[in-house]
Amino acid sequence: MKRTLLAVLGAVSLSACAQGPEGASAGTEASAPVVATTTRPAPAPAAGTADARALEAVRTLNANLNPEHIGQAPLPGFREVIVAGQVVYVSDDGRYMFLPGQGGALYDTVAEENLSEAAFSTLRRDLLKTIPEDERIVFAPANPKYHVTVFTDVECGYCRKMHNEIADYNAQGIAIEYLAFPRMGIGSEDYNKMVAVWCSADRKKALTDAKNDRAVNAATDCKNTVTMQYSIGQRVGLTGTPMILTEDGTQVGGYVPPAALRELLDKRAAEAGADAPSATSAAAAESATAG
C-alpha cells in the first residue's frame, strides 16, 4: 500500500514525548516531522549530478530543507547528506533514502513508501496478537469505525494530552486500545504505577486517575501482563510514548490530534480500497484466466 512520507515520518514525534505538550502547539510534532533548517547550507549542486538527485530526494521530506553537506557516502552507490541535525543516505539515482535516525528506515521516494515499515508491520501485528484482548484498556464509541493500539505511559506529557482528548477520539469513531509501556523501565516507580492500574478492578478509571496524578490504590503483586507488554513494545520498535499502531501493525505516529488521526485513517482506508481489485474486476480476471 502506498503512503506519503509525511504520514510515515510522523513517528519522529515519539522522541520528544518526555518534554510534554508544553512549548509546542497541538499537532506540531506529528504534522512536521522535520522542522529544522540550516543557516549555512551547502553550495547548490550542479544539475543532473548524483548530489542534485540526493538534494531533490531529501526535499521530499520538506521542501525547505537546506543540507549542510552533500558528498560521497561510505556505502558505494550512495550520497551522504547532513540536514536538520540528521545524516541521510541517498542512492545515486535519488530513488532510495536511508535514514539511520528513524530506526534504520529505507524509503522509496518514487513510490513514497517506507520499505522497512512494510516488513516491520507484519511483525508488529503478530506480536500484538500474543497480548490477550482482556489485557487491553479500551476506550471505544458504540460503533467504532477504526481501532488503534496505543502504547502509553502514565507520566508522559503527550500520553496525558492524548488521554485528556479520549472523548474526541471516540467522537471521531476511533477506538483506543491501550497497552502499557512504562518508559522508565521495569521496577521503576512509573512501572509500579502502571502495574497498579492493571491490577485495579476498574482499569479505565485507574488509568485516568494515574494520568491525572491521582493515587491508584491497588495491589502491585497481582497477576498482570505489564512486563510482557513492555517487552513487546521494545520488540515492535518503540522508542518513546505514545506509539499509535493501526490494525495491520503500521505505526502512524506519536501524539496525533483526534481529527488529524481520523483523516489519516480515512486516507489509509481509501488507499487500501483503491489498491484492492473490485469484485467485478476480480471475476472478470478469473473468467479470462479460465478461458
Short mmCIF file of C-alpha atoms in Angstrom, two decimals:
data_model
loop_
_atom_site.label_atom_id
_atom_site.label_comp_id
_atom_site.label_asym_id
_atom_site.label_seq_id
_atom_site.Cartn_x
_atom_site.Cartn_y
_atom_site.Cartn_z
CA MET A 1 0.00 0.00 0.00
CA LYS A 2 1.24 3.40 -0.98
CA ARG A 3 1.75 6.01 1.76
CA THR A 4 3.12 9.52 1.83
CA LEU A 5 6.46 10.04 3.52
CA LEU A 6 4.97 12.75 5.67
CA ALA A 7 2.43 10.43 7.26
CA VAL A 8 5.01 7.73 7.94
CA LEU A 9 7.58 10.11 9.35
CA GLY A 10 5.08 11.35 11.91
CA ALA A 11 6.71 8.73 14.11
CA VAL A 12 9.53 11.19 14.74
CA SER A 13 7.35 12.88 17.35
CA LEU A 14 7.91 9.90 19.66
CA SER A 15 11.35 11.04 20.67
CA ALA A 16 10.15 14.30 22.20
CA CYS A 17 7.34 12.92 24.34
CA ALA A 18 9.25 13.36 27.57
CA GLN A 19 9.21 17.11 27.04
CA GLY A 20 5.44 17.14 27.46
CA PRO A 21 2.96 19.22 25.49
CA GLU A 22 4.23 22.50 26.92
CA GLY A 23 6.14 24.60 24.44
CA ALA A 24 4.56 23.01 21.39
CA SER A 25 1.18 23.60 19.86
CA ALA A 26 -1.13 20.63 19.40
CA GLY A 27 -0.09 18.53 16.43
CA THR A 28 3.16 20.38 15.79
CA GLU A 29 5.38 17.30 16.07
CA ALA A 30 3.00 14.97 14.27
CA SER A 31 2.45 17.30 11.32
CA ALA A 32 6.04 18.48 10.87
CA PRO A 33 8.43 15.53 11.22
CA VAL A 34 11.43 17.53 10.04
CA VAL A 35 11.29 21.12 11.21
CA ALA A 36 14.85 22.41 11.43
CA THR A 37 16.60 24.31 8.66
CA THR A 38 20.30 25.05 8.43
CA THR A 39 21.86 28.50 8.50
CA ARG A 40 24.90 27.52 6.40
CA PRO A 41 23.60 25.42 3.52
CA ALA A 42 25.97 23.56 1.24
CA PRO A 43 26.55 25.07 -2.22
CA ALA A 44 23.85 24.14 -4.72
CA PRO A 45 24.98 21.02 -6.63
CA ALA A 46 25.20 21.03 -10.41
CA ALA A 47 22.03 19.90 -12.16
CA GLY A 48 21.91 16.27 -13.24
CA THR A 49 24.52 15.09 -10.73
CA ALA A 50 24.11 12.49 -8.00
CA ASP A 51 24.37 15.31 -5.45
CA ALA A 52 21.47 17.14 -7.11
CA ARG A 53 19.37 13.99 -7.09
CA ALA A 54 20.21 13.49 -3.39
CA LEU A 55 19.07 17.03 -2.62
CA GLU A 56 15.82 16.52 -4.50
CA ALA A 57 15.17 13.28 -2.61
CA VAL A 58 15.77 14.87 0.79
CA ARG A 59 13.40 17.68 -0.07
CA THR A 60 10.58 15.19 -0.47
CA LEU A 61 10.58 15.28 3.35
CA ASN A 62 10.38 19.06 3.50
CA ALA A 63 10.81 21.36 0.52
CA ASN A 64 12.53 24.00 2.66
CA LEU A 65 15.39 21.80 3.86
CA ASN A 66 18.89 23.09 3.07
CA PRO A 67 21.56 20.44 3.71
CA GLU A 68 24.85 21.46 5.29
CA HIS A 69 26.74 18.75 3.46
CA ILE A 70 26.27 16.52 0.41
CA GLY A 71 29.05 14.16 -0.60
CA GLN A 72 30.20 10.61 -1.18
CA ALA A 73 28.89 8.14 1.40
CA PRO A 74 30.94 5.30 2.93
CA LEU A 75 28.45 2.96 1.25
CA PRO A 76 29.16 2.61 -2.50
CA GLY A 77 26.34 3.87 -4.70
CA PHE A 78 25.02 6.33 -2.10
CA ARG A 79 25.44 10.01 -1.29
CA GLU A 80 25.73 11.23 2.29
CA VAL A 81 23.57 14.20 3.28
CA ILE A 82 23.68 16.05 6.59
CA VAL A 83 20.50 18.02 7.15
CA ALA A 84 18.48 19.25 10.15
CA GLY A 85 20.88 17.51 12.53
CA GLN A 86 20.46 14.14 10.81
CA VAL A 87 22.55 12.01 8.46
CA VAL A 88 20.66 10.70 5.47
CA TYR A 89 21.95 8.34 2.77
CA VAL A 90 20.50 8.63 -0.73
CA SER A 91 21.13 6.27 -3.64
CA ASP A 92 22.99 7.88 -6.52
CA ASP A 93 19.87 7.69 -8.69
CA GLY A 94 17.90 9.57 -6.00
CA ARG A 95 15.28 6.88 -5.54
CA TYR A 96 16.18 5.24 -2.23
CA MET A 97 16.78 7.09 1.00
CA PHE A 98 18.09 5.54 4.20
CA LEU A 99 17.53 7.39 7.49
CA PRO A 100 19.53 5.76 10.31
CA GLY A 101 17.91 8.07 12.84
CA GLN A 102 14.44 6.71 12.02
CA GLY A 103 15.18 3.19 13.22
CA GLY A 104 17.09 2.32 10.07
CA ALA A 105 14.18 3.08 7.76
CA LEU A 106 14.58 2.70 4.00
CA TYR A 107 12.30 4.80 1.79
CA ASP A 108 11.37 4.60 -1.86
CA THR A 109 10.99 8.27 -2.82
CA VAL A 110 9.22 7.43 -6.09
CA ALA A 111 6.53 5.21 -4.59
CA GLU A 112 6.62 7.31 -1.40
CA GLU A 113 6.77 4.10 0.60
CA ASN A 114 8.62 3.15 3.74
CA LEU A 115 10.03 -0.22 2.72
CA SER A 116 11.21 -1.03 6.25
CA GLU A 117 7.78 -0.25 7.69
CA ALA A 118 6.09 -2.58 5.21
CA ALA A 119 8.14 -5.50 6.55
CA PHE A 120 8.01 -4.44 10.20
CA SER A 121 4.23 -4.01 10.30
CA THR A 122 3.67 -7.75 9.86
CA LEU A 123 5.91 -8.50 12.84
CA ARG A 124 4.09 -5.91 14.95
CA ARG A 125 0.69 -7.33 14.06
CA ASP A 126 1.76 -10.85 15.02
CA LEU A 127 3.33 -9.71 18.30
CA LEU A 128 0.23 -7.73 19.29
CA LYS A 129 -1.87 -10.87 18.83
CA THR A 130 0.06 -12.50 21.68
CA ILE A 131 -1.36 -10.00 24.17
CA PRO A 132 -4.77 -11.22 25.43
CA GLU A 133 -7.68 -9.00 24.42
CA ASP A 134 -8.77 -8.64 28.04
CA GLU A 135 -5.38 -7.14 28.92
CA ARG A 136 -6.05 -4.05 26.79
CA ILE A 137 -7.67 -0.99 28.35
CA VAL A 138 -10.19 0.04 25.72
CA PHE A 139 -11.98 3.36 25.30
CA ALA A 140 -14.38 2.99 22.40
CA PRO A 141 -17.51 4.58 20.93
CA ALA A 142 -20.66 2.48 20.39
CA ASN A 143 -19.84 1.59 16.80
CA PRO A 144 -16.17 2.35 16.12
CA LYS A 145 -15.01 2.70 12.53
CA TYR A 146 -11.37 2.24 13.42
CA HIS A 147 -9.36 0.55 16.17
CA VAL A 148 -5.83 1.67 17.02
CA THR A 149 -3.43 0.23 19.57
CA VAL A 150 -1.59 2.80 21.66
CA PHE A 151 1.43 2.01 23.82
CA THR A 152 1.09 4.50 26.66
CA ASP A 153 2.76 5.65 29.85
CA VAL A 154 1.13 7.36 32.84
CA GLU A 155 3.87 10.00 33.20
CA CYS A 156 4.43 11.03 29.57
CA GLY A 157 3.13 14.52 28.79
CA TYR A 158 1.79 13.67 25.34
CA CYS A 159 0.23 10.44 26.66
CA ARG A 160 -1.69 12.56 29.14
CA LYS A 161 -2.66 15.04 26.46
CA MET A 162 -3.94 12.25 24.25
CA HIS A 163 -5.93 10.70 27.08
CA ASN A 164 -7.47 14.05 28.01
CA GLU A 165 -8.90 14.07 24.49
CA ILE A 166 -10.16 10.48 24.59
CA ALA A 167 -13.78 11.58 24.14
CA ASP A 168 -12.76 13.45 20.99
CA TYR A 169 -11.07 10.36 19.54
CA ASN A 170 -14.20 8.35 20.28
CA ALA A 171 -16.35 11.06 18.68
CA GLN A 172 -14.23 10.62 15.54
CA GLY A 173 -15.23 6.94 15.51
CA ILE A 174 -11.84 5.76 16.79
CA ALA A 175 -11.47 3.11 19.49
CA ILE A 176 -8.28 3.50 21.54
CA GLU A 177 -6.85 0.23 22.84
CA TYR A 178 -4.15 0.96 25.41
CA LEU A 179 -1.14 -1.18 26.20
CA ALA A 180 1.40 -0.42 28.91
CA PHE A 181 4.88 0.89 28.26
CA PRO A 182 6.43 2.31 31.46
CA ARG A 183 9.22 4.24 29.78
CA MET A 184 11.31 4.48 32.98
CA GLY A 185 11.77 0.70 32.87
CA ILE A 186 10.88 -2.41 34.83
CA GLY A 187 10.91 -1.90 38.60
CA SER A 188 10.67 1.91 38.40
CA GLU A 189 8.05 3.96 40.22
CA ASP A 190 6.46 4.53 36.83
CA TYR A 191 6.29 0.76 36.29
CA ASN A 192 4.70 0.22 39.72
CA LYS A 193 2.02 2.81 38.93
CA MET A 194 1.15 1.02 35.71
CA VAL A 195 1.04 -2.35 37.45
CA ALA A 196 -1.37 -0.81 39.98
CA VAL A 197 -3.55 0.34 37.08
CA TRP A 198 -3.62 -3.13 35.54
CA CYS A 199 -4.32 -4.67 38.98
CA SER A 200 -7.32 -2.40 39.56
CA ALA A 201 -10.89 -3.66 39.36
CA ASP A 202 -11.74 -0.66 37.16
CA ARG A 203 -8.74 -0.24 34.89
CA LYS A 204 -10.24 2.58 32.84
CA LYS A 205 -10.82 4.72 35.92
CA ALA A 206 -7.42 3.78 37.35
CA LEU A 207 -5.63 4.75 34.14
CA THR A 208 -7.45 8.08 34.05
CA ASP A 209 -6.61 8.69 37.71
CA ALA A 210 -2.93 7.83 37.23
CA LYS A 211 -2.64 10.19 34.26
CA ASN A 212 -4.09 12.98 36.38
CA ASP A 213 -1.77 12.42 39.36
CA ARG A 214 -4.48 10.85 41.47
CA ALA A 215 -3.50 7.90 43.62
CA VAL A 216 -4.37 4.42 42.44
CA ASN A 217 -4.94 2.23 45.46
CA ALA A 218 -4.39 -1.25 44.12
CA ALA A 219 -2.01 -4.13 44.70
CA THR A 220 1.18 -4.33 42.69
CA ASP A 221 1.66 -8.07 43.15
CA CYS A 222 -1.34 -9.33 41.19
CA LYS A 223 -1.07 -11.41 38.03
CA ASN A 224 -0.64 -8.92 35.18
CA THR A 225 0.96 -8.56 31.77
CA VAL A 226 2.63 -5.15 32.10
CA THR A 227 6.11 -6.67 31.83
CA MET A 228 5.02 -8.63 28.76
CA GLN A 229 3.51 -5.52 27.17
CA TYR A 230 6.69 -3.56 27.88
CA SER A 231 8.80 -6.28 26.27
CA ILE A 232 6.60 -6.37 23.17
CA GLY A 233 6.74 -2.58 22.96
CA GLN A 234 10.52 -2.83 22.71
CA ARG A 235 10.31 -5.58 20.12
CA VAL A 236 7.96 -3.61 17.87
CA GLY A 237 10.43 -0.75 17.68
CA LEU A 238 9.02 1.63 20.27
CA THR A 239 11.44 4.37 21.28
CA GLY A 240 9.01 6.64 23.14
CA THR A 241 5.39 7.11 24.04
CA PRO A 242 2.69 7.33 22.86
CA MET A 243 3.04 4.97 19.91
CA ILE A 244 -0.03 4.58 17.70
CA LEU A 245 -0.41 1.42 15.61
CA THR A 246 -3.14 0.60 13.11
CA GLU A 247 -4.84 -2.78 12.96
CA ASP A 248 -2.34 -4.02 10.36
CA GLY A 249 0.61 -3.08 12.59
CA THR A 250 1.61 0.14 10.83
CA GLN A 251 2.98 2.91 13.03
CA VAL A 252 1.22 6.18 12.24
CA GLY A 253 2.75 8.49 14.80
CA GLY A 254 3.26 9.53 18.36
CA TYR A 255 0.67 12.05 19.51
CA VAL A 256 -1.71 12.83 16.64
CA PRO A 257 -4.75 15.10 17.31
CA PRO A 258 -8.18 13.41 17.02
CA ALA A 259 -9.33 15.00 13.76
CA ALA A 260 -5.90 14.51 12.18
CA LEU A 261 -5.84 10.84 13.18
CA ARG A 262 -9.30 10.29 11.68
CA GLU A 263 -8.18 11.98 8.46
CA LEU A 264 -5.06 9.82 8.34
CA LEU A 265 -7.04 6.61 8.93
CA ASP A 266 -9.61 7.59 6.30
CA LYS A 267 -6.83 8.21 3.80
CA ARG A 268 -5.23 4.85 4.52
CA ALA A 269 -8.60 3.11 4.14
CA ALA A 270 -9.21 4.88 0.81
CA GLU A 271 -5.74 3.90 -0.44
CA ALA A 272 -6.33 0.29 0.61
CA GLY A 273 -9.65 0.30 -1.23
CA ALA A 274 -8.04 1.73 -4.34
CA ASP A 275 -5.31 -0.89 -4.27
CA ALA A 276 -7.76 -3.78 -3.83
CA PRO A 277 -9.43 -5.15 -7.01
CA SER A 278 -13.20 -4.83 -7.15
CA ALA A 279 -15.40 -7.94 -7.13
CA THR A 280 -16.35 -7.27 -10.75
CA SER A 281 -12.75 -6.91 -11.97
CA ALA A 282 -11.68 -9.95 -9.96
CA ALA A 283 -14.46 -12.04 -11.51
CA ALA A 284 -13.54 -10.82 -14.98
CA ALA A 285 -9.91 -11.73 -14.42
CA GLU A 286 -10.86 -15.19 -13.21
CA SER A 287 -13.10 -15.72 -16.24
CA ALA A 288 -10.35 -14.62 -18.60
CA THR A 289 -7.89 -16.99 -16.93
CA ALA A 290 -10.36 -19.88 -17.15
CA GLY A 291 -10.97 -19.13 -20.82
#
